[in-house]
Amino acid sequence: MMATDDDRRRALHALAAALRGQGYRVTVAGHHLRVEDGTGRATEVWAQSRADDNGRLWFTRAGGAPICEAVQIMDAVVAVKGALAQ
């Protein structure tokens, strides 16, 4: 079953809350969020259904590269931290 827009928003807001709890500045807009650290580095995370995974909702990088399933919030937090550290 394909994820709905509400599913995407809920997943992004859950990730945003976890990232804010880690001290990051997060802006949610549409089907993605933008995360900024204190040094000006930023990255984006999108919530997209994956047809090759029965329509399950995944977090992806801008451009569509998969990060993890949207239910794996802490895995996404680790991926965001890694992206910001580069």
Coordinates of C-alpha atoms in Angstrom, one line a residue:
M1 CA 0.0 0.0 0.0
M2 CA 1.4 3.4 -1.0
A3 CA 2.0 5.9 1.8
T4 CA -0.4 8.9 1.9
D5 CA 0.6 12.5 2.2
D6 CA -0.5 12.4 5.9
D7 CA 1.9 9.4 6.4
R8 CA 4.7 11.4 4.8
R9 CA 4.0 14.4 7.0
R10 CA 3.8 12.4 10.2
A11 CA 7.1 10.7 9.4
L12 CA 8.9 14.0 8.6
H13 CA 7.5 15.6 11.8
A14 CA 8.7 12.6 13.9
L15 CA 12.2 12.9 12.4
A16 CA 12.2 16.7 12.8
A17 CA 11.3 16.3 16.5
A18 CA 14.2 13.8 17.0
L19 CA 16.6 16.1 15.2
R20 CA 15.5 19.1 17.2
G21 CA 16.0 17.1 20.4
Q22 CA 19.7 16.7 19.2
G23 CA 20.0 20.5 18.8
Y24 CA 19.6 20.9 15.1
R25 CA 17.5 23.5 13.4
V26 CA 14.9 21.8 11.2
T27 CA 12.3 23.2 8.7
V28 CA 9.6 20.9 7.3
A29 CA 8.2 21.9 4.0
G30 CA 6.0 19.7 1.9
H31 CA 7.4 16.2 1.5
H32 CA 10.9 17.0 2.8
L33 CA 12.8 18.7 5.6
R34 CA 15.9 20.7 5.8
V35 CA 18.4 20.3 8.7
E36 CA 21.0 22.8 9.6
D37 CA 23.8 22.5 12.2
G38 CA 25.4 25.4 14.1
T39 CA 28.1 25.9 11.5
G40 CA 25.9 26.6 8.5
R41 CA 26.0 23.1 7.0
A42 CA 22.7 21.7 5.8
T43 CA 21.1 18.6 4.3
E44 CA 17.7 17.6 3.1
V45 CA 15.6 14.5 3.8
W46 CA 12.6 13.5 1.8
A47 CA 9.8 11.0 2.6
Q48 CA 8.9 8.9 -0.4
S49 CA 7.1 5.7 -1.1
R50 CA 9.3 3.0 -2.6
A51 CA 7.5 1.0 -5.3
D52 CA 10.2 -1.7 -5.0
D53 CA 9.3 -2.1 -1.3
N54 CA 5.6 -2.5 -1.7
G55 CA 5.0 1.2 -1.4
R56 CA 6.6 1.5 2.1
L57 CA 7.6 4.9 3.2
W58 CA 11.4 5.6 3.2
F59 CA 13.5 8.6 4.1
T60 CA 15.7 9.5 1.1
R61 CA 18.3 12.1 0.3
A62 CA 17.6 14.8 -2.1
G63 CA 17.7 13.1 -5.5
G64 CA 16.1 9.9 -4.1
A65 CA 19.0 7.9 -2.7
P66 CA 17.5 5.8 0.1
I67 CA 18.5 6.3 3.8
C68 CA 16.2 4.0 5.7
E69 CA 12.6 3.0 6.2
A70 CA 10.7 5.9 7.8
V71 CA 9.9 3.8 10.9
Q72 CA 13.6 3.8 11.7
I73 CA 13.8 7.3 13.0
M74 CA 17.1 6.9 14.9
D75 CA 18.8 5.4 11.8
A76 CA 17.7 8.5 9.9
V77 CA 19.1 10.7 12.7
V78 CA 22.5 8.9 12.4
A79 CA 22.5 9.4 8.6
V80 CA 21.7 13.1 8.9
K81 CA 24.5 13.5 11.4
G82 CA 26.9 11.8 9.0
A83 CA 25.8 13.9 6.1
L84 CA 26.3 17.1 8.1
A85 CA 29.8 15.9 9.2
Q86 CA 31.1 15.7 5.6

